Coordinates of C-alpha atoms in Angstrom, one line a residue:
Chain O
M191 CA 21.1 -28.3 5.4
R192 CA 22.8 -28.4 2.0
R193 CA 24.6 -25.1 1.3
R194 CA 22.8 -23.2 -1.4
R195 CA 25.1 -21.9 -4.1
W196 CA 22.9 -19.0 -4.9
S197 CA 21.7 -16.8 -2.1
R198 CA 18.4 -15.0 -2.5
G199 CA 20.3 -11.7 -2.5
A200 CA 22.4 -12.7 -5.5
V201 CA 19.4 -14.0 -7.4
G202 CA 17.6 -10.8 -6.7
A203 CA 20.5 -8.6 -7.8
W204 CA 20.9 -10.5 -11.1
L205 CA 17.1 -10.4 -11.8
L206 CA 17.0 -6.7 -11.0
A207 CA 20.0 -6.1 -13.3
L208 CA 18.2 -8.0 -16.1
V209 CA 15.0 -6.0 -15.6
V210 CA 16.8 -2.7 -15.5
L211 CA 18.9 -3.6 -18.5
S212 CA 15.9 -4.6 -20.5
A213 CA 14.2 -1.3 -19.7
L214 CA 17.3 0.7 -20.5
V215 CA 18.3 -0.8 -23.9
G216 CA 15.2 -2.8 -24.8
P217 CA 13.2 0.0 -26.3
E218 CA 16.2 0.8 -28.6
L219 CA 16.3 -2.8 -29.9
V220 CA 12.6 -3.2 -30.6
P221 CA 11.8 -1.7 -34.1
Y222 CA 8.4 -0.4 -33.0
D223 CA 7.3 2.9 -31.6
P224 CA 5.6 2.4 -28.2
I225 CA 3.3 5.4 -28.6
E226 CA 2.5 6.0 -32.3
P227 CA -0.6 4.0 -33.3
D228 CA -0.6 1.8 -36.4
Y229 CA -4.2 1.2 -37.3
R230 CA -3.4 -1.4 -40.0
A231 CA -1.9 -3.8 -37.4
R232 CA -4.6 -3.8 -34.7
F233 CA -5.1 -6.8 -32.4
A234 CA -2.3 -8.9 -34.0
T235 CA -1.7 -12.3 -32.3
P236 CA 1.8 -13.1 -31.0
S237 CA 4.2 -13.8 -33.9
A238 CA 7.8 -13.5 -34.8
E239 CA 7.3 -9.8 -35.5
H240 CA 5.1 -8.9 -32.5
W241 CA 6.1 -11.2 -29.6
L242 CA 3.2 -10.2 -27.5
G243 CA 0.9 -9.1 -30.3
T244 CA -0.4 -5.6 -30.8
D245 CA -3.0 -3.7 -28.9
N246 CA -6.3 -2.0 -29.9
L247 CA -4.3 0.9 -31.5
G248 CA -1.9 -1.5 -33.3
R249 CA 1.0 -0.7 -31.1
D250 CA 3.5 -3.5 -30.3
V251 CA 2.7 -4.7 -26.7
F252 CA 6.2 -5.9 -26.1
A253 CA 7.6 -2.5 -27.1
R254 CA 5.1 -0.8 -24.8
A255 CA 6.0 -3.2 -21.9
L256 CA 9.8 -2.4 -22.3
A257 CA 9.2 1.4 -22.6
G258 CA 6.7 1.2 -19.7
G259 CA 9.4 -0.5 -17.6
R260 CA 11.6 2.6 -18.1
V261 CA 8.9 4.9 -16.7
S262 CA 7.9 2.6 -13.9
L263 CA 11.4 1.9 -12.7
V264 CA 12.3 5.6 -12.8
I265 CA 9.3 6.5 -10.7
T266 CA 10.0 3.7 -8.2
G267 CA 13.7 4.6 -7.8
A268 CA 13.1 8.4 -7.6
A269 CA 10.1 8.0 -5.2
T270 CA 12.1 5.6 -2.9
L271 CA 15.0 8.0 -2.9
L272 CA 12.6 11.0 -2.1
A273 CA 10.9 9.1 0.8
L274 CA 14.3 8.1 2.2
T275 CA 15.8 11.6 1.9
V276 CA 12.8 13.5 3.3
G277 CA 12.5 11.0 6.2
L278 CA 16.2 11.0 6.9
V279 CA 16.7 14.7 7.0
T280 CA 13.6 15.4 9.1
G281 CA 14.3 12.5 11.4
L282 CA 17.9 13.7 12.0
A283 CA 16.6 17.2 12.6
A284 CA 13.9 16.0 15.0
A285 CA 16.3 13.8 17.0
G286 CA 19.2 16.3 16.9
L287 CA 17.3 19.5 17.6
R288 CA 14.5 18.2 19.9
G289 CA 12.2 20.7 21.5
P290 CA 9.5 22.3 19.3
V291 CA 11.1 21.1 16.0
D292 CA 10.7 17.5 17.2
V293 CA 7.1 18.1 18.4
V294 CA 6.0 19.7 15.1
L295 CA 7.7 17.2 12.9
T296 CA 6.4 14.2 14.9
R297 CA 2.8 15.5 14.8
A298 CA 3.0 16.2 11.1
F299 CA 4.1 12.7 10.2
D300 CA 1.6 11.2 12.7
A301 CA -1.1 13.0 10.7
L302 CA 0.1 11.4 7.5
L303 CA 0.2 7.9 9.2
A304 CA -3.5 8.3 10.2
F305 CA -4.4 7.7 6.5
P306 CA -4.5 4.1 5.2
G307 CA -1.5 4.0 2.9
F308 CA -3.1 3.6 -0.5
L309 CA -5.8 6.2 0.2
L310 CA -3.1 8.8 1.0
V311 CA -1.2 8.1 -2.3
L312 CA -4.5 8.2 -4.2
L313 CA -5.6 11.6 -2.7
L314 CA -2.1 13.1 -3.2
V315 CA -2.1 12.1 -6.9
A316 CA -5.7 13.4 -7.3
M317 CA -4.6 16.7 -5.7
L318 CA -1.4 17.0 -7.7
G319 CA -2.8 15.7 -11.0
G320 CA -1.4 12.8 -13.0
G321 CA 2.1 12.7 -14.4
V322 CA 5.5 11.2 -13.7
G323 CA 6.8 13.9 -11.4
Q324 CA 3.5 14.1 -9.6
T325 CA 3.4 10.3 -9.0
I326 CA 7.0 10.5 -7.7
A327 CA 6.0 13.3 -5.3
A328 CA 2.9 11.5 -4.0
L329 CA 4.7 8.2 -3.4
G330 CA 7.7 10.1 -1.8
V331 CA 5.5 12.0 0.6
A332 CA 3.4 8.9 1.5
G333 CA 6.5 6.8 2.1
S334 CA 8.4 9.4 4.2
P335 CA 6.8 8.9 7.6
L336 CA 8.3 5.4 8.0
Y337 CA 11.8 6.7 7.4
F338 CA 11.2 9.7 9.7
R339 CA 10.2 7.3 12.5
L340 CA 13.1 4.9 11.9
T341 CA 15.7 7.7 11.6
R342 CA 14.4 9.5 14.7
A343 CA 14.3 6.4 16.8
F344 CA 17.8 5.2 15.7
T345 CA 19.3 8.6 16.1
R346 CA 18.0 9.1 19.6
Q347 CA 19.3 5.7 20.6
E348 CA 22.7 6.4 19.1
L349 CA 22.9 9.9 20.7
Q350 CA 22.8 8.2 24.2
R351 CA 25.9 6.1 23.6
D352 CA 29.2 6.8 25.3
Y353 CA 31.0 7.6 22.1
V354 CA 28.7 10.5 21.5
T355 CA 29.4 11.9 25.0
A356 CA 33.1 11.4 24.3
G357 CA 32.7 13.1 21.0
I358 CA 31.0 16.1 22.6
A359 CA 33.8 16.3 25.2
L360 CA 36.4 16.3 22.4
G361 CA 34.6 19.2 20.8
A362 CA 33.0 17.4 17.8
S363 CA 30.2 19.5 16.2
H364 CA 26.6 18.4 16.4
V365 CA 26.4 18.0 12.6
R366 CA 29.5 15.9 12.6
L367 CA 28.2 13.6 15.3
L368 CA 24.9 13.1 13.5
F369 CA 26.3 12.4 10.0
R370 CA 29.7 11.0 10.6
H371 CA 29.1 8.9 13.7
A372 CA 25.4 8.2 14.3
L373 CA 24.1 7.8 10.7
P374 CA 26.6 5.0 9.6
N375 CA 25.4 2.9 12.5
F376 CA 21.9 2.5 11.1
A377 CA 22.4 3.2 7.4
G378 CA 22.2 -0.5 6.7
A379 CA 18.8 -0.9 8.4
L380 CA 17.5 2.0 6.2
A381 CA 18.9 0.3 3.1
V382 CA 17.0 -2.9 3.8
Q383 CA 13.8 -0.9 4.3
A384 CA 14.4 1.1 1.1
A385 CA 14.6 -2.2 -1.0
S386 CA 11.2 -3.3 0.5
T387 CA 9.8 0.1 -0.1
A388 CA 10.9 0.0 -3.7
A389 CA 9.1 -3.4 -4.2
A390 CA 5.9 -1.9 -2.7
F391 CA 6.2 1.4 -4.7
L392 CA 6.6 -0.6 -7.9
L393 CA 3.2 -2.3 -7.3
V394 CA 1.5 0.9 -6.0
E395 CA 2.6 2.9 -9.1
A396 CA 1.3 0.1 -11.3
S397 CA -2.1 0.2 -9.4
L398 CA -2.3 4.0 -9.7
S399 CA -1.5 4.0 -13.4
Y400 CA -3.9 1.0 -13.9
L401 CA -6.6 3.1 -12.3
G402 CA -5.8 6.0 -14.7
L403 CA -4.5 8.3 -12.0
G404 CA -0.7 7.9 -12.2
V405 CA 1.1 8.1 -15.5
P406 CA -1.3 9.5 -18.1
L407 CA -1.7 7.9 -21.5
P408 CA -0.2 7.6 -24.1
T409 CA 3.1 7.5 -22.1
P410 CA 3.4 3.8 -21.2
S411 CA 4.0 2.5 -17.7
W412 CA 3.5 -1.1 -16.5
G413 CA 0.3 0.0 -14.9
N414 CA -1.4 1.6 -17.8
V415 CA -0.2 -1.0 -20.3
L416 CA -2.1 -3.4 -18.1
Q417 CA -5.1 -1.0 -18.0
D418 CA -5.2 -1.2 -21.8
A419 CA -5.0 -4.9 -21.7
R420 CA -7.8 -5.2 -19.2
A421 CA -10.4 -4.0 -21.8
F422 CA -9.5 -6.8 -24.2
L423 CA -8.6 -9.4 -21.5
T424 CA -10.6 -12.3 -23.0
R425 CA -9.6 -11.5 -26.6
Q426 CA -5.9 -10.9 -26.0
P427 CA -4.9 -12.5 -22.7
W428 CA -1.2 -12.5 -23.6
A429 CA -1.2 -8.7 -23.7
A430 CA -2.0 -8.8 -19.9
L431 CA 0.0 -11.8 -19.0
G432 CA 3.4 -10.7 -20.5
P433 CA 3.8 -7.2 -19.0
G434 CA 2.3 -8.4 -15.6
L435 CA 4.8 -11.2 -15.4
V436 CA 7.7 -8.7 -15.9
L437 CA 6.2 -6.4 -13.3
A438 CA 5.9 -9.3 -10.8
T439 CA 9.5 -10.4 -11.5
A440 CA 10.7 -6.9 -10.9
A441 CA 8.9 -6.7 -7.6
L442 CA 10.3 -10.1 -6.7
A443 CA 13.8 -9.0 -7.5
F444 CA 13.5 -6.0 -5.1
Q445 CA 12.2 -8.3 -2.4
F446 CA 15.1 -10.7 -2.8
V447 CA 17.6 -7.8 -2.7
A448 CA 16.0 -6.6 0.5
D449 CA 16.3 -10.2 2.0
G450 CA 19.9 -10.4 0.8
V451 CA 21.0 -7.2 2.4
R452 CA 19.1 -8.1 5.6
D453 CA 20.9 -11.5 5.8
R454 CA 24.2 -9.9 5.3
L455 CA 23.6 -7.4 8.1
D456 CA 22.3 -10.1 10.4
R457 CA 25.4 -12.2 10.0
R458 CA 27.6 -9.2 10.7
S459 CA 25.9 -8.2 13.9
Chain G
M214 CA 0.7 0.9 29.7
L215 CA -3.0 1.5 30.5
R216 CA -2.2 5.1 31.4
S217 CA -0.1 5.5 28.3
L218 CA -3.0 4.1 26.3
T219 CA -5.2 6.9 27.6
V220 CA -2.5 9.4 26.7
Q221 CA -2.3 7.8 23.3
L222 CA -6.1 8.2 22.9
L223 CA -5.8 12.0 23.7
S224 CA -2.9 12.3 21.3
L225 CA -4.9 10.4 18.7
V226 CA -7.8 12.9 19.0
G227 CA -5.3 15.7 18.5
T228 CA -3.9 14.0 15.4
L229 CA -7.4 13.4 14.1
L230 CA -8.3 17.1 14.5
L231 CA -5.2 18.0 12.6
V232 CA -5.9 15.3 9.9
L233 CA -9.5 16.6 9.4
S234 CA -8.2 20.1 9.0
L235 CA -5.7 18.8 6.5
V236 CA -8.6 17.2 4.6
F237 CA -10.5 20.5 4.5
V238 CA -7.4 22.2 3.0
A239 CA -6.7 19.4 0.6
M240 CA -10.2 19.4 -0.8
R241 CA -9.9 23.1 -1.6
A242 CA -6.5 22.4 -3.2
L243 CA -7.9 19.9 -5.6
P244 CA -8.0 21.1 -9.2
G245 CA -11.4 22.3 -10.5
D246 CA -14.2 24.4 -9.1
A247 CA -17.2 22.6 -7.6
A248 CA -19.6 25.3 -8.8
A249 CA -18.3 25.2 -12.4
V250 CA -18.6 21.4 -12.4
L251 CA -22.1 21.5 -11.0
G252 CA -23.1 24.1 -13.5
G253 CA -21.9 22.1 -16.4
T254 CA -20.3 23.3 -19.6
E255 CA -23.3 25.5 -20.7
A256 CA -23.6 27.5 -17.5
S257 CA -23.0 31.2 -17.8
A258 CA -20.7 33.1 -15.5
E259 CA -23.7 34.5 -13.6
Q260 CA -25.2 31.1 -13.1
V261 CA -21.9 29.7 -11.7
D262 CA -21.7 32.7 -9.4
A263 CA -25.2 32.0 -8.2
L264 CA -24.3 28.4 -7.6
R265 CA -21.2 29.4 -5.7
R266 CA -23.3 31.6 -3.4
Q267 CA -25.8 28.8 -3.0
L268 CA -23.0 26.4 -2.0
G269 CA -21.5 29.0 0.3
L270 CA -18.2 29.0 -1.5
D271 CA -18.2 32.8 -1.7
R272 CA -17.8 33.2 2.0
P273 CA -14.4 33.9 3.6
I274 CA -12.4 30.7 4.0
A275 CA -12.4 31.0 7.9
V276 CA -16.2 31.1 7.9
Q277 CA -16.3 28.1 5.6
F278 CA -13.9 26.3 7.9
A279 CA -16.0 27.0 11.0
A280 CA -19.2 26.0 9.2
W281 CA -17.5 22.8 8.0
W282 CA -16.5 21.8 11.6
G283 CA -20.0 22.6 12.7
D284 CA -21.5 20.3 10.1
L285 CA -19.0 17.6 10.8
A286 CA -19.8 17.7 14.5
R287 CA -23.4 17.0 13.7
G288 CA -22.4 14.2 11.5
D289 CA -23.4 16.1 8.3
L290 CA -20.9 15.3 5.5
G291 CA -22.6 17.6 3.0
D292 CA -24.4 16.7 -0.3
S293 CA -23.0 14.8 -3.3
I294 CA -22.7 17.1 -6.3
R295 CA -23.1 14.3 -8.8
E296 CA -26.0 12.5 -7.1
R297 CA -27.6 15.5 -5.5
R298 CA -28.3 13.7 -2.1
P299 CA -26.5 13.6 1.2
V300 CA -23.0 12.1 1.1
A301 CA -23.9 9.9 4.1
Q302 CA -26.6 8.3 2.0
V303 CA -24.2 7.7 -0.9
I304 CA -21.7 6.0 1.5
G305 CA -24.5 4.1 3.3
D306 CA -25.7 2.6 -0.1
R307 CA -22.2 1.6 -1.2
V308 CA -20.5 0.5 2.0
P309 CA -22.3 -3.0 2.3
V310 CA -20.5 -4.4 -0.8
T311 CA -17.1 -3.2 0.4
L312 CA -17.7 -4.5 4.0
A313 CA -18.8 -7.9 2.7
L314 CA -15.7 -8.0 0.4
A315 CA -13.4 -6.8 3.1
G316 CA -14.8 -9.2 5.7
L317 CA -14.5 -12.2 3.4
A318 CA -11.0 -11.2 2.3
F319 CA -9.9 -10.6 5.9
A320 CA -11.3 -14.0 7.1
L321 CA -9.5 -15.8 4.2
S322 CA -6.2 -14.0 4.9
V323 CA -6.3 -14.8 8.6
I324 CA -7.1 -18.5 8.1
A325 CA -4.5 -18.9 5.4
G326 CA -1.9 -16.6 7.0
L327 CA -2.1 -18.1 10.5
G328 CA -2.2 -21.7 9.2
L329 CA 0.7 -21.3 6.8
G330 CA 2.8 -19.4 9.4
L331 CA 2.3 -22.0 12.1
L332 CA 3.0 -24.8 9.6
A333 CA 6.2 -23.1 8.5
G334 CA 7.4 -22.2 12.0
R335 CA 7.0 -25.7 13.5
R336 CA 9.9 -27.1 11.5
P337 CA 12.1 -24.3 10.2
G338 CA 14.2 -25.3 7.2
G339 CA 11.9 -28.3 6.4
P340 CA 10.0 -28.8 3.2
A341 CA 6.8 -27.1 4.5
D342 CA 8.8 -24.1 5.5
G343 CA 10.3 -23.9 2.0
G344 CA 6.9 -24.2 0.4
V345 CA 5.4 -21.4 2.6
L346 CA 8.4 -19.2 1.9
A347 CA 7.9 -19.6 -1.8
F348 CA 4.2 -18.8 -1.4
T349 CA 4.8 -15.7 0.7
T350 CA 7.5 -14.4 -1.7
V351 CA 5.3 -14.8 -4.8
G352 CA 2.2 -13.5 -2.9
L353 CA 4.0 -10.3 -1.9
S354 CA 5.3 -9.7 -5.5
L355 CA 2.0 -10.2 -7.3
P356 CA 0.3 -7.0 -8.6
E357 CA -3.2 -7.2 -7.1
F358 CA -5.1 -6.3 -10.2
W359 CA -3.0 -8.5 -12.4
F360 CA -3.6 -11.5 -10.2
G361 CA -7.3 -10.6 -10.5
F362 CA -7.0 -10.9 -14.3
L363 CA -5.5 -14.3 -13.9
L364 CA -8.3 -15.5 -11.7
I365 CA -10.9 -14.1 -14.1
L366 CA -9.2 -15.8 -17.1
V367 CA -8.9 -19.2 -15.5
F368 CA -11.9 -19.5 -13.2
A369 CA -14.5 -17.3 -14.9
V370 CA -13.6 -17.4 -18.6
E371 CA -12.0 -20.8 -19.2
L372 CA -13.7 -22.9 -16.5
G373 CA -16.8 -20.8 -16.2
W374 CA -17.2 -21.5 -12.5
F375 CA -17.6 -17.9 -11.4
P376 CA -19.2 -14.8 -12.9
V377 CA -16.7 -12.6 -14.8
I378 CA -17.5 -9.3 -13.3
G379 CA -20.3 -7.4 -11.5
Y380 CA -22.5 -7.8 -8.5
P381 CA -26.1 -8.9 -8.2
T382 CA -28.6 -6.4 -7.1
E383 CA -30.8 -9.1 -5.7
G384 CA -30.3 -12.7 -4.5
G385 CA -29.3 -14.3 -1.2
A386 CA -26.1 -14.3 0.6
G387 CA -24.9 -17.3 -1.3
V388 CA -25.2 -15.7 -4.7
R389 CA -23.4 -12.6 -3.4
A390 CA -20.6 -14.6 -1.8
W391 CA -20.2 -16.4 -5.2
H392 CA -19.6 -13.0 -6.8
L393 CA -17.2 -11.9 -4.1
L394 CA -15.1 -15.0 -3.8
L395 CA -12.6 -14.3 -6.6
P396 CA -12.0 -10.7 -5.6
A397 CA -11.7 -11.7 -1.9
V398 CA -9.1 -14.3 -2.8
T399 CA -7.2 -11.6 -4.8
L400 CA -7.2 -9.3 -1.8
A401 CA -6.4 -12.1 0.6
I402 CA -3.2 -13.5 -1.0
P403 CA -0.7 -10.7 -0.3
R404 CA -2.2 -10.1 3.1
A405 CA -2.0 -13.8 4.0
A406 CA 1.6 -13.8 2.8
Q407 CA 2.5 -11.0 5.2
L408 CA 0.6 -12.5 8.1
A409 CA 2.3 -16.0 7.5
R410 CA 5.7 -14.4 7.6
L411 CA 5.1 -12.5 10.8
T412 CA 3.4 -15.6 12.4
R413 CA 6.4 -17.7 11.5
A414 CA 8.8 -15.1 12.9
R415 CA 6.9 -14.7 16.2
L416 CA 6.6 -18.5 16.6
L417 CA 10.3 -19.0 16.1
E418 CA 11.2 -16.2 18.5
E419 CA 9.0 -17.7 21.1
L420 CA 10.2 -21.3 20.6
H421 CA 13.8 -20.1 21.3
A422 CA 12.8 -18.6 24.7
D423 CA 14.3 -20.0 27.9
Y424 CA 10.9 -21.0 29.3
V425 CA 10.3 -23.3 26.4
R426 CA 13.6 -25.0 27.0
T427 CA 12.9 -25.4 30.7
A428 CA 9.4 -26.7 30.0
R429 CA 10.7 -29.2 27.5
S430 CA 13.5 -30.4 29.9
K431 CA 10.8 -31.0 32.5
G432 CA 8.8 -33.1 30.1
V433 CA 5.9 -30.8 29.3
G434 CA 3.8 -32.3 26.5
A435 CA 3.5 -30.8 23.0
R436 CA -0.1 -29.8 23.6
A437 CA 0.5 -27.9 26.8
L438 CA 3.6 -26.3 25.3
T439 CA 1.6 -25.2 22.2
R440 CA -0.9 -23.4 24.5
H441 CA 1.8 -21.5 26.3
V442 CA 3.7 -20.5 23.2
A443 CA 0.5 -19.5 21.4
A444 CA -0.6 -17.3 24.3
N445 CA 2.7 -15.5 24.1
A446 CA 3.2 -15.3 20.4
L447 CA -0.3 -14.5 19.0
P448 CA -1.0 -11.1 20.6
G449 CA 2.0 -9.8 18.8
L450 CA 0.1 -10.3 15.6
L451 CA -2.7 -7.9 16.5
P452 CA -1.0 -4.7 15.2
L453 CA -0.6 -6.2 11.8
L454 CA -4.1 -7.6 11.7
A455 CA -5.4 -4.1 12.6
L456 CA -3.4 -2.4 9.9
E457 CA -4.9 -4.9 7.4
L458 CA -8.4 -4.7 8.6
G459 CA -8.4 -1.0 9.0
G460 CA -6.9 -0.5 5.6
L461 CA -9.3 -2.8 3.8
L462 CA -12.1 -0.2 3.6
T463 CA -10.2 1.7 1.0
G464 CA -7.7 -1.1 0.2
T465 CA -10.4 -2.7 -2.0
I466 CA -10.4 0.1 -4.6
V467 CA -8.3 -1.6 -7.2
V468 CA -10.0 -5.0 -6.8
E469 CA -13.5 -3.3 -7.0
Q470 CA -12.4 -1.8 -10.2
V471 CA -11.1 -5.0 -11.7
F472 CA -14.2 -7.0 -10.8
G473 CA -16.7 -4.2 -11.3
L474 CA -18.1 -4.3 -7.8
P475 CA -20.1 -1.2 -6.9
G476 CA -18.5 -0.5 -3.5
L477 CA -16.9 2.4 -1.7
G478 CA -13.8 2.2 -3.8
L479 CA -15.5 2.6 -7.2
T480 CA -17.5 5.5 -5.7
L481 CA -14.3 7.2 -4.6
L482 CA -12.7 6.7 -8.0
G483 CA -15.8 8.0 -9.8
S484 CA -16.0 11.0 -7.5
I485 CA -12.4 11.9 -8.0
S486 CA -12.8 11.9 -11.8
A487 CA -16.1 13.7 -11.6
R488 CA -14.7 16.3 -9.1
D489 CA -17.5 15.4 -6.7
Y490 CA -15.4 16.6 -3.7
P491 CA -18.0 16.3 -0.9
V492 CA -18.1 12.5 -1.6
V493 CA -14.2 12.2 -1.8
Q494 CA -14.1 14.1 1.5
G495 CA -16.8 12.0 3.1
V496 CA -15.2 8.7 2.1
T497 CA -11.8 10.0 3.3
I498 CA -13.1 11.0 6.7
V499 CA -14.9 7.7 7.2
A500 CA -11.9 5.7 6.1
V501 CA -9.5 7.6 8.3
L502 CA -11.8 7.3 11.4
V503 CA -12.2 3.6 10.9
Y504 CA -8.5 3.1 10.3
V505 CA -7.4 5.0 13.4
L506 CA -10.1 3.4 15.6
V507 CA -9.3 -0.2 14.6
N508 CA -5.6 0.4 15.2
W509 CA -6.3 1.9 18.6
L510 CA -8.6 -1.0 19.6
A511 CA -5.9 -3.5 18.5
D512 CA -3.5 -1.8 20.9
L513 CA -6.1 -2.2 23.7
A514 CA -6.8 -5.8 22.7
Q515 CA -3.1 -6.5 22.8
V516 CA -2.8 -5.3 26.3
A517 CA -5.8 -7.3 27.3
A518 CA -4.4 -10.5 25.8
D519 CA -0.8 -9.9 27.0
P520 CA -0.8 -8.7 30.6
R521 CA 3.0 -8.2 30.5
L522 CA 2.4 -5.0 28.5
K523 CA 0.4 -3.4 31.3
Y524 CA 3.7 -2.9 33.1
A525 CA 5.9 -2.2 30.2

């Protein structure tokens, strides 16, 4: 097979950098406010001034897509980090302390896993109410059982190795063994999983906001920009196509990054 | 393994009891007061109090909890606040649409996913493999609802082959399937992509096994080899299939919303915004029970299909 010059991981990293950059500086470069309505400019078709036209309130769709990217990416990143942290800490605690702590934690996370994934997020958001922080919390909680299970299994496996016995004999503390010796051995596997989780969270957040349960209007997110576009789909298809394409690209980038990290780890092991 | 499956079942029952208790607590943690909602904006404080007594919401929480379990054990899910009739009836009215949609989507995803996965796994690195890889990558990145928009724009609006949204209240199975095809395709694409990836991985894993090399060196034909490899590789797909099938009962929510299908998902969404908590609770309980049961049955089926697991 011919050697590919661009690995999937590299393409993913560049795509992701592009998307993040556009969300970071894009809103500063576009001379339109993503939230303030302008009733004189409703339903404009795409033009040099309004690349994706304007919506039913006269807001520039391109500006809203860029500003929405900021919100969506922040939620995705923060929620992934939250799921990872919660799962990691509880997983290490369960595997390290064993006994009742292990039993209670395992039961609790099993209970969360008894819900179909999307239903759990939906119920949590309904319970907490909409908002950026609430959506992050709901996604974080719903995503944490996976990381708990992975961390617990990996840690138990590592704790049975000879180097741990040697470490105990040499007087290393429990905490030191867990964080300095066991954790680095499976951190890579968790990183791969985190990139896949981010891709999934990006799409779940969009679905939630699309349904009107995640980020409340008028704050834009990729999901609720598309919700606005749905109502005028046949009249203004470009308002739905543009932001959706960016969202799909971002999800693709996260997936490529996950594949890239996985390939790199596989080659090493 | 059979014994561990029994242990698993007992543990599952324990988990379910815990989950249902969680649902009770969660429903009372939801914002809003059922009595105030039912009373409407014009109700006086006395009227709301009377309603609260009527609904039994003034009793101590422990008494409510016990009564709730009693009702549940008799299969009574309570009454819908919005529709003023039993929740079980509401669910029963709406579930056929969702089941038809989920069934069609599941069938499509299994056919496409298995087919593409086997196609890709037969010659890894070949052109078919590359094509399938591209399909699965895109399929997993598509926002479900947005892909639904695309299908509506192309096939319903431009070409006019399919109805844009909605579901007929009458008409035969053919008419109904016509309305369900675009939403089912929308649901099937990401699921088929996931299944194709796993099928390919399982097939490759199996083709590299020692027994395949031995069989080949002894001159076993392609057809006989396929049978052996399939018998070993396919049961490993059951857990993923169960996750997909079990999750579809509530996994259709977004697509029902996009295509305006009056199923369980739309009912759940409407009940959340109308604070009709008995319905939210009922749908949740049914969805959780189905999900857990389907997954457990898949574990059983996997053992039945792959006798090695009995001794694992």
